[in-house]
Structures are given as C-alpha cells and as structure tokens.
Amino acid sequence: MTPPKRSRHFDPSQHEGPLRAVVAELMKMELEDLPAPEHARALDRLVRRNPREDGLVLSKSELIQGCRWLAELSENGVDATPLIPRLRKKPMRSLSGVATVTVLTRPHPCPGRCIFCPSDVRMPKSYLADEPGAQRAAQHAFDPYLQTYFRLKVLHTNGHPVDKIELLVLGGTWSSYPESYQIWFLTRCFEALNDFGQRQDPQGFRQESDPRYEDWVRDLEAPQDGPLGVVDSPSANSQLPTYNLSVRQQLKRSGKGLRNAQEKASWDQLEEAQRQNEGSKARCVGLVLETRPDCVDEEEVRRLRRLGATRVQIGLQSLDDEVLEANRRGHDVAAGRRAMAQLRRAGFKIVAHWMPNLYGATAESDAADFRRLFSDPSIRPDELKIYPCSLIEGTELMERHREGSWLPYEEPELLDLLVSCLEATPPWCRLTRVIRDIPSTDIVVGNKKTNFRQIAEAELAQRGQRCRDVRAREVRGRAVQREELRLEVLEYDAGSGRELFFQFVTADDQLAGFLRLALPGGSEEALEPEIAELAGAAIIREVHVYGALVRVGERKDGAAQHAGLGRTLVENAARRASEAGFRSLAVISSVGTRRYYRRLGFVDGELYQHRELSPPVSEN
C-alpha cells in the first residue's frame, strides 16, 4: 500500500485532535532536561501515539505551526508558544543572539585571478553550484527579494524568532558589482524583511526552479573537458574561455540570463526601505558585505556605510607577499593593512579570511603567518574565517598539483596546524569558521571533513588546553543571572588607535555579552578618518549580547539579552571614552538598532549615530 503523501501546505485546523493531544502531553513533559537523543526519542514516541487523520505523524514544523495556531484560539485557554523552543529545528541558528539570513548575488565578472578559486559560471565567483546556499539562491534565480523572504519563512516555520536578522550577502567581490545593482539588491532585501508577515507569500514563491536560472544554464557554452559550467582560470596554456569572459558574454545576451530591466532602485528608495525596517517585524540588526583589500578606498568605505553595512568580510588569504604573488592574488600585504585601517577607522566590524596550504606555503610558514594576524597591530581582525585551500576541478591549481609542486597537507599535519591556530586565537577574536563547507564531491584531493573544527578542539582538549575565542565562550542557550557576571576590559593596539573589548563573563569564563570600542589616535593619519562625521569621536564598533534570541519587547527570565547588559556596556564605553579625552561617542548602528540607540541618548547623523560626552568628574 502506497503511504499518503505529505502536503507542502499544512492546515492546523484539519488536524486539531492530534495537535491538542500532543500539546497537552508536551506541556506535562520536561523534555529540555533530557539529553538530545532521549529528547528526540520521547518526542518521536509521542507523535506516533497521536498520528494525523491520514496516518502520517506530525513533523516538528507542523507542531510549531500548530502551537501558534492553538495559541491564537481564544477558547483554547492555553498558551502553547512556550513549547516552540523545545521543538525548534537546528536551535544553533539563533543561539548566538541573532538569526542569519544568507543571500547570494548573481554571477558577475571578478577582478581576481586567483589560481585556487573555483570558476563555475553558473555561480558568483568562488562558489559551486552544489553548495547548499548556492542551490537555494539558484532556485530563486538569485532574486534578492525571494531569497530573503524564503529564508525568513523557513526560519519562522522551524520555530526561530525572526525579529532580529543579520543579513549576510555573499557572492564573489561585492565591490566589483555596479553601484546601481548594489542599491537595487539591498533595497529588495529590505523590502522582503518589511513585507514578511504582512501579506501572503509573493507570487511564484513555491516554484522549484526559476526559469531565468534555467535559461542561464541552458545557454552556457560547456567546455570540452570538465563538469558543466566550469571554465579554466586564466593561464598562459589555457585556450578555454575564462570565467569573466563567459559571464560577461552571458550577461550581454538580450532576453536571457539573470540580468533584467527591473534591477533599478535609487538611493532614496533604499533609504526609505531602511527607515521602514526600523519598526519592521523582521529588523536588520546587521548587514555583512564582502570585498577584496585592493577594492577598499575612501569612496568605497563611504559607499559601504551608506548601503547600511556594519560588518565587512575581507579576503586577506595570506600575510606573505611571495605566497600572494604565487597564487595571483592581485594585491600585496600592504594593501591588506591599508584596507584594515580604513575599515576600522570607519567603525566596521572586520571579518578576515585566511587560507593555509596555498601554493608556495608550508605548514611551518602557515603557523608563522597565523601568528602575524595578531602580532601585527595593523591586522588583528575582529573575526576570522580559516579556509584551508581545497583543490577544485577547473582551477589553475590543478596544473600545479599535476606537476607535483602543490600537495594538500596530510590530515595529521593539517590537524596540528589548526590546533595551534585555535590555541593562538585571542579571546577578543571570533573564529567564525575553520573549514569551508565545500561538498566532498567537488574536492579532488585533500581534506573532505567538514567537522574539522570539532576534531581540532577535541585534540586541543587532549593536550590540556582549550580554545578561548569568542565563539568557544558564548553562553548560547544557557540561562544567566546578572549577579553572576563580572565586567572585564581587554585592551590592545590596532594600528590606528587603541581597541577596548568590554566583556561580561561568568565565573567559568563564558561570554554573555561584549562591546568593541575604538579610541582613534597614535598618528595624524589615524586622527583623520575617511568619513568627516567621525572626526574626533570614539567609536562603538559592535555591541553583542548572547543567549537564545528573544523577541523584541519580550522578556525571559535568565536570558542574557534582557539583563540590561547592552545598556551597561554602552555606559561603560562612554565613561572610558570620556576619560580618554573624547567629547563625542559614535556608533555604527544597523538599521534595526537605531531606535535602541536613540533610547540611550544617541542622535542620528548622516551615516552614524552620535552622543555627546561630558568631561570626566574630578575626584578632588
């Protein structure tokens, strides 16, 4: 007998009986006190005892929708919404305090010629068509509105609050896209955030594949060798079309591909969408864009800020000029230092990318290179992504591998290197990623394990050490009380001035919240930021309170986000800035946090919010 097919649309009213039965039993159970495997087994037994009328068991997402529906019934008398955290799928997605929505830009020519970079013309540069995030973007033909709306819907369906969203824009080098496309892309993202929960799903939302993307793939000129859509990186021996040439030709074809006449928006339209988002049910509390060091200048820094960016990912890859040149990176270490200084003076949070095992590097040289990331005051990123070089078909690095001049590190060698990196990362830096999640089928040779961070942390523990970076110390879902926290301040030089890292920690060094304060100074260049609005001001570059994300306006006992930690961190930063001689405190606020900072006494400037500081009170 063929089992019934589960409909994509779930109507809770059609399954009220089993829903009420499951919810009633869940209200009596203490599932959160059970280990994860026992939790899952107990829930599985419960839904099997109370199947739907068609014989299927209720899924987690259906139970979550049912809890919301039952809570809305006036005659129910029971608020089932507290059950949602117990049922939430992939709870890690919002345990850091915000929920992340990742979107990809469409394919576009890239200024880089890196020998290690994938060249799949179905995707933006450096991305592969079978990566999960890339597949989701392709499903919607890289449409920014549909990508954003879809991810919000999935998060909401899986039980995650979507009040506070960090919008992460990926796809090659953002700075290489036309300004008109950048404005339109982000305007549509903000419009999706504003629309979510306000009306019905947008037309075409449920379609499996957008015809525009199908047309793009169909018209690609497949190379003579290699998988569909992969072209060679430029090299002296290559006669095949390059990525940039193929994408440029494709974009020029009328009526085909992913470029269309609708990609237009004005600065005024973007700013209006941002103003509306200040009170939206899905507020953007962080906007992340990525670029290259050689694309960062005064004009670009100002544009990034005007677009609403608060965090910038930048591909340093190496701090060795010989390695950068051997890999045709297209910039030197000095360009990286200049970019870091310009971004830091503008208040951005900086996420650096670093790649061990590049052509010309050794495990020993990589270990020394990693130490330079933090010993060099002009680098010292706030966050770091470690991406060991992987060998992908169609890259110029394949030629180096065939001739034997490049080999991937053996697993023990890579493990030893990553363990040393974990141990050497300072407590004010966040190791956001340790391995890039490239599908193993795309990696020709080398490491294919995506849980290498977990393996390295276990090895570090075996050696009697532990990682003390920000990510390893987050309280996440743990309940904390204000009285058990102590405030510490870590200080370090950062090229263009002093950095103060205020952190609220528990007795066992778990991190409940932090603030990054920049005190510019140390040179004439440092005292003259690219953005005149920041002249003479100390800058709050980041405020983050950890713990499970709690809805805006909602309070939850023990939740770190509602213990007044953010306000206390800001007040301490204001006091230290005043003591250092600054009379103004600026904050690089996101669109969704503007109202919060206004309540703390900040007023809107052109690109930042500002608060006047009083001179420190003399003790005499």
Coordinates of C-alpha atoms in Angstrom, one line a residue:
M1 CA 0.0 0.0 0.0
T2 CA 1.4 3.4 -1.0
P3 CA 1.8 5.7 2.0
P4 CA 0.0 9.0 1.9
K5 CA 1.9 12.0 0.5
R6 CA 2.6 14.9 2.9
S7 CA 1.2 18.1 1.5
R8 CA 3.6 21.1 1.4
H9 CA 0.8 23.2 2.9
F10 CA -0.2 22.3 6.4
D11 CA -3.6 23.4 7.8
P12 CA -3.6 23.0 11.6
S13 CA -7.4 23.2 11.7
Q14 CA -7.5 19.9 9.8
H15 CA -5.5 18.1 12.5
E16 CA -6.8 19.8 15.7
G17 CA -7.4 16.5 17.5
P18 CA -3.8 15.1 17.4
L19 CA -2.4 18.6 17.8
R20 CA -4.3 19.1 21.1
A21 CA -3.3 15.7 22.3
V22 CA 0.4 16.2 21.6
V23 CA 0.5 19.7 23.0
A24 CA -1.3 18.6 26.2
E25 CA 1.3 15.9 26.8
L26 CA 4.2 18.2 25.9
M27 CA 3.0 20.7 28.5
K28 CA 3.5 18.0 31.2
M29 CA 6.9 16.7 30.0
E30 CA 10.3 18.2 30.9
L31 CA 11.9 17.5 27.6
E32 CA 14.5 20.2 28.0
D33 CA 16.0 18.3 30.9
L34 CA 16.7 15.3 28.7
P35 CA 19.9 14.7 26.7
A36 CA 19.3 15.4 23.0
P37 CA 19.0 11.7 21.9
E38 CA 16.4 10.9 24.7
H39 CA 14.6 14.2 23.9
A40 CA 14.2 13.1 20.2
R41 CA 13.1 9.6 21.2
A42 CA 10.5 10.8 23.7
L43 CA 9.1 13.3 21.1
D44 CA 9.0 10.6 18.4
R45 CA 7.0 8.2 20.7
L46 CA 4.6 11.0 21.5
V47 CA 3.7 11.9 17.9
R48 CA 3.4 8.2 16.9
R49 CA 0.9 7.7 19.7
N50 CA -1.1 10.6 18.2
P51 CA -0.9 10.4 14.4
R52 CA -2.7 12.6 12.0
E53 CA -6.0 11.5 10.5
D54 CA -4.2 10.4 7.3
G55 CA -1.8 8.2 9.3
L56 CA 1.2 10.4 9.0
V57 CA 3.0 11.7 12.2
L58 CA 3.2 15.3 12.9
S59 CA 6.6 16.8 12.0
K60 CA 8.4 19.4 14.1
S61 CA 7.5 22.2 11.8
E62 CA 3.8 21.1 11.8
L63 CA 3.8 21.0 15.6
I64 CA 5.3 24.5 15.7
Q65 CA 2.6 25.8 13.3
G66 CA 0.1 24.0 15.4
C67 CA 1.3 25.6 18.7
R68 CA 1.0 29.1 17.1
W69 CA -2.5 28.3 15.8
L70 CA -3.7 26.9 19.1
A71 CA -2.4 30.0 20.9
E72 CA -4.5 32.2 18.7
L73 CA -7.7 30.4 19.5
S74 CA -9.5 32.4 22.2
E75 CA -11.3 29.3 23.6
N76 CA -8.1 27.4 23.9
G77 CA -7.1 28.9 27.3
V78 CA -3.6 27.6 27.0
D79 CA -0.6 29.4 25.5
A80 CA 1.3 26.7 23.6
T81 CA 4.0 29.1 22.3
P82 CA 6.5 28.3 25.1
L83 CA 6.7 24.8 23.6
I84 CA 8.2 26.1 20.4
P85 CA 11.8 26.3 21.7
R86 CA 11.6 22.6 22.6
L87 CA 10.6 21.8 19.0
R88 CA 12.9 24.2 17.3
K89 CA 14.8 22.8 14.4
K90 CA 18.6 23.5 14.4
P91 CA 18.5 25.7 17.5
M92 CA 22.1 26.8 16.9
R93 CA 20.8 29.1 14.2
S94 CA 19.5 31.7 16.8
L95 CA 21.5 30.8 19.9
S96 CA 24.1 33.5 19.1
G97 CA 21.5 36.2 19.7
V98 CA 20.5 36.8 16.1
A99 CA 19.1 34.8 13.2
T100 CA 21.2 34.9 10.0
V101 CA 19.7 35.2 6.5
T102 CA 22.2 34.5 3.8
V103 CA 21.7 35.6 0.2
L104 CA 23.9 35.4 -2.9
T105 CA 24.4 37.9 -5.7
R106 CA 24.2 36.7 -9.3
P107 CA 27.3 35.7 -11.4
H108 CA 29.4 38.7 -12.3
P109 CA 33.0 39.3 -13.6
C110 CA 35.6 39.3 -10.8
P111 CA 38.7 41.4 -10.6
G112 CA 40.7 38.5 -9.1
R113 CA 42.7 35.9 -11.0
C114 CA 43.5 33.6 -8.0
I115 CA 44.8 30.1 -9.1
F116 CA 42.8 28.3 -6.3
C117 CA 39.4 29.9 -7.0
P118 CA 36.6 27.8 -8.5
S119 CA 35.2 29.2 -11.8
D120 CA 31.7 27.8 -12.1
V121 CA 29.9 30.2 -14.4
R122 CA 26.6 29.1 -13.0
M123 CA 27.5 30.8 -9.8
P124 CA 29.1 34.0 -8.5
K125 CA 32.9 33.7 -8.4
S126 CA 34.3 31.2 -5.9
Y127 CA 31.0 29.4 -5.3
L128 CA 29.9 26.0 -6.6
A129 CA 26.5 25.0 -7.9
D130 CA 26.0 22.1 -5.4
E131 CA 26.8 24.1 -2.2
P132 CA 23.5 24.3 -0.2
G133 CA 23.4 28.1 0.0
A134 CA 24.2 28.3 -3.7
Q135 CA 21.4 25.9 -4.6
R136 CA 18.9 27.9 -2.6
A137 CA 20.0 31.1 -4.4
A138 CA 19.7 29.4 -7.8
Q139 CA 16.2 28.1 -7.0
H140 CA 15.2 31.8 -7.0
A141 CA 17.5 32.9 -9.8
F142 CA 19.5 35.0 -7.3
D143 CA 16.4 37.2 -6.8
P144 CA 17.2 39.1 -3.6
Y145 CA 13.6 39.5 -2.5
L146 CA 12.7 35.8 -2.9
Q147 CA 15.9 34.7 -1.3
T148 CA 15.4 36.8 1.8
Y149 CA 11.7 36.1 2.1
F150 CA 12.2 32.3 1.7
R151 CA 14.9 32.1 4.4
L152 CA 12.7 34.1 6.8
K153 CA 9.8 31.7 6.1
V154 CA 12.0 28.7 6.7
L155 CA 13.3 30.1 10.0
H156 CA 9.9 31.0 11.2
T157 CA 8.4 27.6 10.2
N158 CA 11.2 25.9 12.1
G159 CA 10.4 27.8 15.3
H160 CA 13.1 30.6 15.2
P161 CA 12.2 34.2 16.1
V162 CA 12.9 36.4 13.1
D163 CA 12.7 39.8 14.9
K164 CA 16.5 40.3 14.7
I165 CA 18.1 39.4 11.5
E166 CA 21.7 39.6 10.3
L167 CA 21.7 39.9 6.6
L168 CA 24.8 38.2 5.1
V169 CA 25.4 39.0 1.4
L170 CA 27.8 36.6 -0.4
G171 CA 28.9 36.2 -4.0
G172 CA 32.3 37.0 -5.2
T173 CA 33.5 40.6 -4.7
W174 CA 30.7 42.9 -3.8
S175 CA 32.7 46.0 -4.7
S176 CA 33.0 44.8 -8.3
Y177 CA 29.2 44.9 -8.9
P178 CA 27.8 48.2 -10.4
E179 CA 26.5 50.6 -7.8
S180 CA 23.1 50.5 -9.3
Y181 CA 22.9 46.7 -8.8
Q182 CA 24.1 47.1 -5.2
I183 CA 21.4 49.6 -4.4
W184 CA 18.7 47.6 -6.1
F185 CA 19.8 44.3 -4.5
L186 CA 19.7 45.6 -0.9
T187 CA 16.5 47.6 -1.5
R188 CA 14.8 44.4 -2.4
C189 CA 16.3 42.6 0.6
F190 CA 14.9 45.3 3.0
E191 CA 11.6 45.2 1.2
A192 CA 11.4 41.5 1.8
L193 CA 12.2 42.0 5.5
N194 CA 9.5 44.6 5.8
D195 CA 6.9 42.6 4.0
F196 CA 7.4 39.4 5.9
G197 CA 4.4 38.6 8.0
Q198 CA 2.4 41.5 6.5
R199 CA 0.8 39.7 3.5
Q200 CA 0.5 36.5 1.5
D201 CA 3.6 34.8 0.1
P202 CA 4.9 36.6 -3.1
Q203 CA 3.8 35.2 -6.4
G204 CA 5.9 32.3 -7.6
F205 CA 7.3 31.7 -4.1
R206 CA 6.7 27.9 -4.1
Q207 CA 8.2 27.2 -7.6
E208 CA 11.0 24.7 -7.6
S209 CA 13.2 26.5 -10.1
D210 CA 13.1 29.9 -11.7
P211 CA 13.0 29.9 -15.5
R212 CA 15.6 32.7 -15.6
Y213 CA 18.2 30.4 -14.0
E214 CA 17.3 27.5 -16.3
D215 CA 17.8 29.8 -19.3
W216 CA 21.2 30.9 -17.9
V217 CA 22.4 27.3 -17.5
R218 CA 20.9 26.2 -20.8
D219 CA 22.8 28.8 -22.8
L220 CA 26.2 28.2 -21.2
E221 CA 28.9 27.0 -23.6
A222 CA 30.2 23.9 -21.9
P223 CA 33.9 23.4 -22.1
Q224 CA 35.4 20.4 -23.9
D225 CA 36.6 18.9 -20.7
G226 CA 35.4 19.1 -17.1
P227 CA 32.0 19.4 -15.4
L228 CA 29.2 21.6 -16.8
G229 CA 29.7 25.3 -16.2
V230 CA 33.3 25.0 -15.1
V231 CA 35.9 27.0 -17.1
D232 CA 39.6 27.3 -16.6
S233 CA 41.1 30.2 -14.7
P234 CA 43.4 32.4 -16.9
S235 CA 46.8 30.9 -17.5
A236 CA 49.3 31.0 -20.3
N237 CA 48.5 27.5 -21.5
S238 CA 44.7 27.7 -21.4
Q239 CA 42.7 28.1 -24.6
L240 CA 39.3 27.7 -22.9
P241 CA 37.1 30.7 -22.1
T242 CA 37.8 32.4 -18.8
Y243 CA 35.1 32.8 -16.1
N244 CA 34.9 36.6 -16.6
L245 CA 34.6 36.3 -20.4
S246 CA 31.9 33.6 -20.2
V247 CA 29.8 35.6 -17.6
R248 CA 30.3 38.9 -19.5
Q249 CA 29.0 37.4 -22.8
Q250 CA 26.1 35.7 -21.0
L251 CA 25.0 39.0 -19.3
K252 CA 25.0 40.8 -22.6
R253 CA 22.7 38.3 -24.3
S254 CA 19.3 40.1 -24.7
G255 CA 16.3 38.4 -23.1
K256 CA 18.3 35.6 -21.5
G257 CA 20.1 35.0 -18.3
L258 CA 19.9 36.7 -14.9
R259 CA 20.2 40.4 -15.8
N260 CA 16.9 42.2 -16.3
A261 CA 15.5 45.7 -16.6
Q262 CA 14.0 45.6 -13.1
E263 CA 17.4 45.9 -11.5
K264 CA 16.9 49.5 -10.7
A265 CA 16.5 51.5 -7.5
S266 CA 17.5 54.9 -6.2
W267 CA 19.4 55.8 -3.0
D268 CA 16.1 57.4 -1.8
Q269 CA 14.2 54.1 -2.3
L270 CA 16.9 52.2 -0.3
E271 CA 16.8 54.8 2.5
E272 CA 13.0 54.6 2.6
A273 CA 13.1 50.8 2.9
Q274 CA 15.7 51.1 5.6
R275 CA 13.5 53.7 7.5
Q276 CA 10.6 51.3 7.3
N277 CA 12.7 48.5 8.6
E278 CA 13.4 50.4 11.9
G279 CA 9.9 49.2 13.0
S280 CA 9.5 46.1 11.0
K281 CA 8.7 42.7 12.5
A282 CA 11.9 41.4 10.9
R283 CA 14.6 44.1 11.7
C284 CA 18.0 44.0 10.1
V285 CA 20.4 44.3 13.1
G286 CA 23.5 43.7 11.0
L287 CA 24.4 43.8 7.3
V288 CA 27.5 41.9 6.1
L289 CA 29.2 42.6 2.7
E290 CA 32.4 41.0 1.4
T291 CA 35.2 42.5 -0.7
R292 CA 39.0 42.4 -1.5
P293 CA 41.7 44.6 0.0
D294 CA 42.5 46.2 -3.3
C295 CA 38.9 47.4 -3.7
V296 CA 38.9 49.4 -0.5
D297 CA 39.4 53.1 -0.7
E298 CA 37.8 56.3 0.7
E299 CA 34.9 56.2 -1.8
E300 CA 34.2 52.5 -1.2
V301 CA 34.2 52.8 2.6
R302 CA 31.7 55.6 2.4
R303 CA 29.5 53.6 -0.1
L304 CA 29.6 50.5 2.1
R305 CA 28.4 52.6 5.1
R306 CA 25.7 54.4 3.1
L307 CA 24.3 51.0 1.9
G308 CA 23.9 50.1 5.6
A309 CA 26.8 47.7 6.1
T310 CA 28.0 47.2 9.6
R311 CA 30.4 44.3 9.1
V312 CA 32.8 43.7 6.2
Q313 CA 34.4 40.3 5.2
I314 CA 37.7 40.8 3.5
G315 CA 39.9 38.2 1.9
L316 CA 43.4 38.6 3.2
Q317 CA 44.3 35.0 2.5
S318 CA 47.9 35.3 3.4
L319 CA 50.3 37.8 5.0
D320 CA 53.3 36.7 2.8
D321 CA 53.8 38.7 -0.3
E322 CA 55.6 35.8 -2.1
V323 CA 52.6 33.5 -1.4
L324 CA 50.1 36.1 -2.6
E325 CA 52.1 36.6 -5.8
A326 CA 52.5 32.9 -6.5
N327 CA 48.7 32.5 -6.1
R328 CA 48.0 35.5 -8.4
R329 CA 46.0 37.2 -5.7
G330 CA 46.4 40.6 -7.3
H331 CA 47.4 42.6 -4.1
D332 CA 50.1 42.6 -1.6
V333 CA 50.2 42.6 2.2
A334 CA 50.4 46.4 2.3
A335 CA 47.0 46.6 0.6
G336 CA 45.6 44.4 3.3
R337 CA 47.0 46.7 6.0
R338 CA 45.6 49.8 4.3
A339 CA 42.2 48.2 3.9
M340 CA 42.0 47.1 7.5
A341 CA 43.0 50.5 8.7
Q342 CA 40.4 52.3 6.6
L343 CA 37.6 49.9 7.6
R344 CA 38.5 50.1 11.3
R345 CA 38.6 53.9 11.2
A346 CA 35.1 53.9 9.7
G347 CA 33.9 51.7 12.6
F348 CA 33.2 48.5 10.7
K349 CA 33.5 45.1 12.3
I350 CA 36.1 43.2 10.3
V351 CA 35.9 39.5 9.3
A352 CA 39.2 38.4 7.7
H353 CA 39.6 35.3 5.5
W354 CA 42.9 33.4 5.8
M355 CA 43.9 30.4 3.7
P356 CA 46.6 27.9 4.8
N357 CA 48.0 25.4 2.4
L358 CA 48.2 27.9 -0.5
Y359 CA 50.6 27.3 -3.3
G360 CA 54.1 28.2 -2.0
A361 CA 53.2 27.8 1.6
T362 CA 54.2 25.1 4.1
A363 CA 52.6 24.1 7.4
E364 CA 55.5 25.8 9.2
S365 CA 55.2 29.0 7.2
D366 CA 51.4 29.0 7.8
A367 CA 51.9 28.7 11.5
A368 CA 54.1 31.7 11.5
D369 CA 51.7 33.5 9.1
F370 CA 48.8 32.9 11.5
R371 CA 50.7 34.4 14.4
R372 CA 51.3 37.6 12.3
L373 CA 47.5 38.0 12.1
F374 CA 47.5 39.0 15.7
S375 CA 51.1 40.2 16.4
D376 CA 50.8 42.8 13.7
P377 CA 48.7 45.7 15.2
S378 CA 47.6 46.8 11.7
I379 CA 45.8 43.5 11.1
R380 CA 44.2 42.0 14.2
P381 CA 40.7 41.2 12.8
D382 CA 37.6 41.0 15.0
E383 CA 36.5 37.8 13.4
L384 CA 38.4 35.2 11.3
K385 CA 37.4 32.5 8.8
I386 CA 40.1 29.9 8.3
Y387 CA 39.7 28.2 4.9
P388 CA 42.4 25.6 4.2
C389 CA 43.0 25.5 0.4
S390 CA 41.0 22.8 -1.4
L391 CA 41.7 21.5 -4.8
I392 CA 38.8 22.1 -7.1
E393 CA 38.5 20.9 -10.7
G394 CA 39.0 23.6 -13.3
T395 CA 41.3 25.8 -11.2
E396 CA 44.8 26.6 -12.3
L397 CA 46.0 25.0 -9.1
M398 CA 45.2 21.7 -10.8
E399 CA 48.2 22.2 -13.0
R400 CA 50.4 22.7 -10.0
H401 CA 49.1 19.5 -8.5
R402 CA 49.6 17.5 -11.7
E403 CA 53.2 18.7 -11.9
G404 CA 53.7 17.9 -8.2
S405 CA 54.6 21.4 -7.0
W406 CA 51.5 21.6 -4.8
L407 CA 50.1 19.0 -2.5
P408 CA 47.4 19.1 0.2
Y409 CA 48.5 18.8 3.8
E410 CA 48.1 15.3 5.2
E411 CA 45.4 15.1 7.9
P412 CA 47.9 14.9 10.9
E413 CA 49.7 17.9 9.5
L414 CA 46.6 19.9 9.0
L415 CA 45.2 18.9 12.4
D416 CA 48.4 20.1 14.1
L417 CA 48.3 23.4 12.3
L418 CA 44.6 24.1 13.1
V419 CA 45.1 23.1 16.8
S420 CA 47.9 25.7 17.0
C421 CA 45.6 28.3 15.4
L422 CA 42.8 27.6 17.9
E423 CA 45.2 27.9 20.8
A424 CA 46.8 31.1 19.5
T425 CA 43.5 33.0 18.8
P426 CA 43.0 35.8 21.4
P427 CA 39.8 36.0 23.4
W428 CA 38.5 39.1 21.7
C429 CA 38.5 37.5 18.2
R430 CA 35.8 35.2 17.0
L431 CA 36.7 32.1 14.9
T432 CA 33.6 32.1 12.8
R433 CA 34.6 29.2 10.5
V434 CA 37.5 26.8 10.5
I435 CA 36.7 24.8 7.4
R436 CA 34.7 25.9 4.4
D437 CA 31.7 23.6 3.8
I438 CA 32.6 22.6 0.2
P439 CA 30.8 19.4 -0.9
S440 CA 33.3 16.5 -0.8
T441 CA 32.4 15.6 -4.4
D442 CA 33.9 18.9 -5.6
I443 CA 37.2 18.4 -3.8
V444 CA 39.7 16.5 -5.9
V445 CA 42.2 15.7 -3.2
G446 CA 42.7 16.8 0.4
N447 CA 40.6 17.2 3.5
K448 CA 36.9 16.4 2.9
K449 CA 35.8 16.6 6.6
T450 CA 33.5 19.5 7.4
N451 CA 33.7 18.9 11.2
F452 CA 37.4 19.6 11.4
R453 CA 36.9 22.3 14.0
Q454 CA 35.3 19.8 16.3
I455 CA 38.2 17.4 15.7
A456 CA 40.8 20.1 16.4
E457 CA 39.0 21.3 19.6
A458 CA 39.0 17.6 20.8
E459 CA 42.7 17.4 20.1
L460 CA 43.3 20.6 21.9
A461 CA 41.5 19.3 24.9
Q462 CA 43.5 16.2 24.8
R463 CA 46.6 18.4 25.2
G464 CA 45.1 20.0 28.2
Q465 CA 44.2 23.3 26.5
R466 CA 41.1 24.9 25.2
C467 CA 40.1 27.5 22.6
R468 CA 39.3 30.9 24.2
D469 CA 38.0 32.7 21.2
V470 CA 34.6 34.5 21.3
R471 CA 32.7 31.6 19.6
A472 CA 34.0 29.0 22.0
R473 CA 33.0 31.1 25.1
E474 CA 29.4 32.1 24.1
V475 CA 26.8 31.3 26.8
R476 CA 24.4 30.5 23.9
G477 CA 21.2 29.0 25.4
R478 CA 22.4 28.9 29.0
A479 CA 20.4 30.9 31.5
V480 CA 22.5 33.5 33.3
Q481 CA 21.7 35.9 36.1
R482 CA 23.1 39.4 36.2
E483 CA 24.7 39.0 39.6
E484 CA 26.9 36.1 38.4
L485 CA 28.6 38.2 35.7
R486 CA 31.7 40.3 36.0
L487 CA 32.8 43.0 33.6
E488 CA 36.3 42.8 32.2
V489 CA 38.1 45.1 29.7
L490 CA 40.8 43.8 27.4
E491 CA 43.0 46.4 25.6
Y492 CA 45.2 46.1 22.6
D493 CA 46.8 48.3 19.9
A494 CA 45.0 48.2 16.5
G495 CA 47.3 50.3 14.2
S496 CA 45.0 53.4 14.1
G497 CA 44.5 53.6 17.8
R498 CA 43.5 51.6 20.9
E499 CA 40.8 48.9 21.0
L500 CA 38.9 48.2 24.2
F501 CA 37.0 44.9 24.4
F502 CA 34.4 45.1 27.2
Q503 CA 33.1 41.6 28.1
F504 CA 30.6 40.3 30.6
V505 CA 31.8 36.8 31.7
T506 CA 30.7 34.1 34.1
A507 CA 33.0 32.6 36.8
D508 CA 34.0 29.9 34.2
D509 CA 34.8 32.5 31.5
Q510 CA 31.6 32.0 29.5
L511 CA 30.8 35.1 27.5
A512 CA 27.3 36.7 28.0
G513 CA 28.0 40.0 26.1
F514 CA 30.7 42.3 24.7
L515 CA 31.3 45.7 23.2
R516 CA 34.1 46.8 20.9
L517 CA 35.2 50.4 21.4
A518 CA 37.8 52.1 19.2
L519 CA 39.8 55.1 20.5
P520 CA 41.5 56.5 17.4
G521 CA 44.9 58.1 17.8
G522 CA 48.6 57.4 17.5
S523 CA 49.2 59.2 14.2
E524 CA 48.0 62.1 12.1
E525 CA 46.5 59.6 9.6
A526 CA 44.6 57.9 12.3
L527 CA 43.1 61.1 13.6
E528 CA 41.7 61.9 10.1
P529 CA 39.1 59.3 9.2
E530 CA 37.8 58.9 5.7
I531 CA 34.4 60.0 6.9
A532 CA 34.4 63.5 8.3
E533 CA 31.5 62.8 10.5
L534 CA 33.7 60.7 12.7
A535 CA 36.4 63.3 13.3
G536 CA 37.4 63.4 17.0
A537 CA 34.9 60.7 18.0
A538 CA 35.4 57.4 19.8
I539 CA 33.5 54.7 18.0
I540 CA 31.4 51.8 19.3
R541 CA 32.0 49.2 16.6
E542 CA 30.0 46.4 18.0
V543 CA 27.6 45.5 20.8
H544 CA 26.5 41.9 21.1
V545 CA 24.6 40.2 23.9
Y546 CA 24.5 36.4 23.7
G547 CA 21.9 33.9 24.7
A548 CA 18.9 32.5 22.8
L549 CA 17.3 35.1 20.7
V550 CA 14.3 36.7 22.4
R551 CA 11.6 38.6 20.5
V552 CA 11.7 42.4 20.6
G553 CA 9.8 43.6 23.6
E554 CA 9.7 40.2 25.2
R555 CA 11.4 39.3 28.5
K556 CA 12.6 35.9 29.6
D557 CA 14.0 35.0 33.0
G558 CA 17.7 34.4 32.8
A559 CA 18.0 35.5 29.1
A560 CA 21.3 37.3 28.7
Q561 CA 19.8 39.6 26.1
H562 CA 17.4 41.1 28.7
A563 CA 19.6 41.6 31.7
G564 CA 20.4 45.2 30.8
L565 CA 23.9 44.1 29.7
G566 CA 23.8 46.2 26.4
R567 CA 23.0 49.4 28.2
T568 CA 25.6 48.8 30.9
L569 CA 28.3 48.1 28.2
V570 CA 27.4 51.3 26.4
E571 CA 27.6 53.4 29.5
N572 CA 31.0 51.9 30.4
A573 CA 32.2 52.6 26.9
A574 CA 31.0 56.2 27.2
R575 CA 32.8 56.7 30.5
R576 CA 36.1 55.3 29.2
A577 CA 35.9 57.4 26.0
S578 CA 35.3 60.5 28.1
E579 CA 38.3 59.7 30.4
A580 CA 40.4 59.3 27.2
G581 CA 39.6 62.9 26.2
F582 CA 36.9 62.3 23.6
R583 CA 33.9 64.6 23.7
S584 CA 31.8 62.5 21.2
L585 CA 30.9 58.9 21.0
A586 CA 29.7 57.5 17.7
V587 CA 28.1 54.1 17.0
I588 CA 28.0 52.2 13.7
S589 CA 24.4 51.2 14.3
S590 CA 22.4 49.0 11.9
V591 CA 19.0 49.9 10.6
G592 CA 17.2 47.7 13.1
T593 CA 19.1 49.1 16.2
R594 CA 18.7 52.8 15.5
R595 CA 15.7 53.1 17.9
Y596 CA 17.6 51.3 20.6
Y597 CA 20.5 53.7 20.5
R598 CA 18.1 56.7 20.4
R599 CA 16.8 55.5 23.7
L600 CA 20.4 55.5 25.0
G601 CA 20.8 59.2 24.1
F602 CA 22.3 58.9 20.6
V603 CA 21.1 61.2 17.8
D604 CA 21.1 60.5 14.1
G605 CA 23.9 61.8 11.9
E606 CA 24.3 61.2 8.2
L607 CA 25.8 57.7 8.5
Y608 CA 26.3 57.1 12.2
Q609 CA 24.5 57.9 15.5
H610 CA 26.2 60.2 18.0
R611 CA 26.2 61.1 21.7
E612 CA 27.9 64.0 23.3
L613 CA 30.2 63.1 26.3
S614 CA 30.6 65.1 29.4
P615 CA 34.1 65.7 30.8
P616 CA 35.1 63.2 33.5
V617 CA 34.2 64.3 37.0
S618 CA 37.3 65.2 39.1
E619 CA 37.7 63.3 42.4
N620 CA 39.0 66.4 44.1

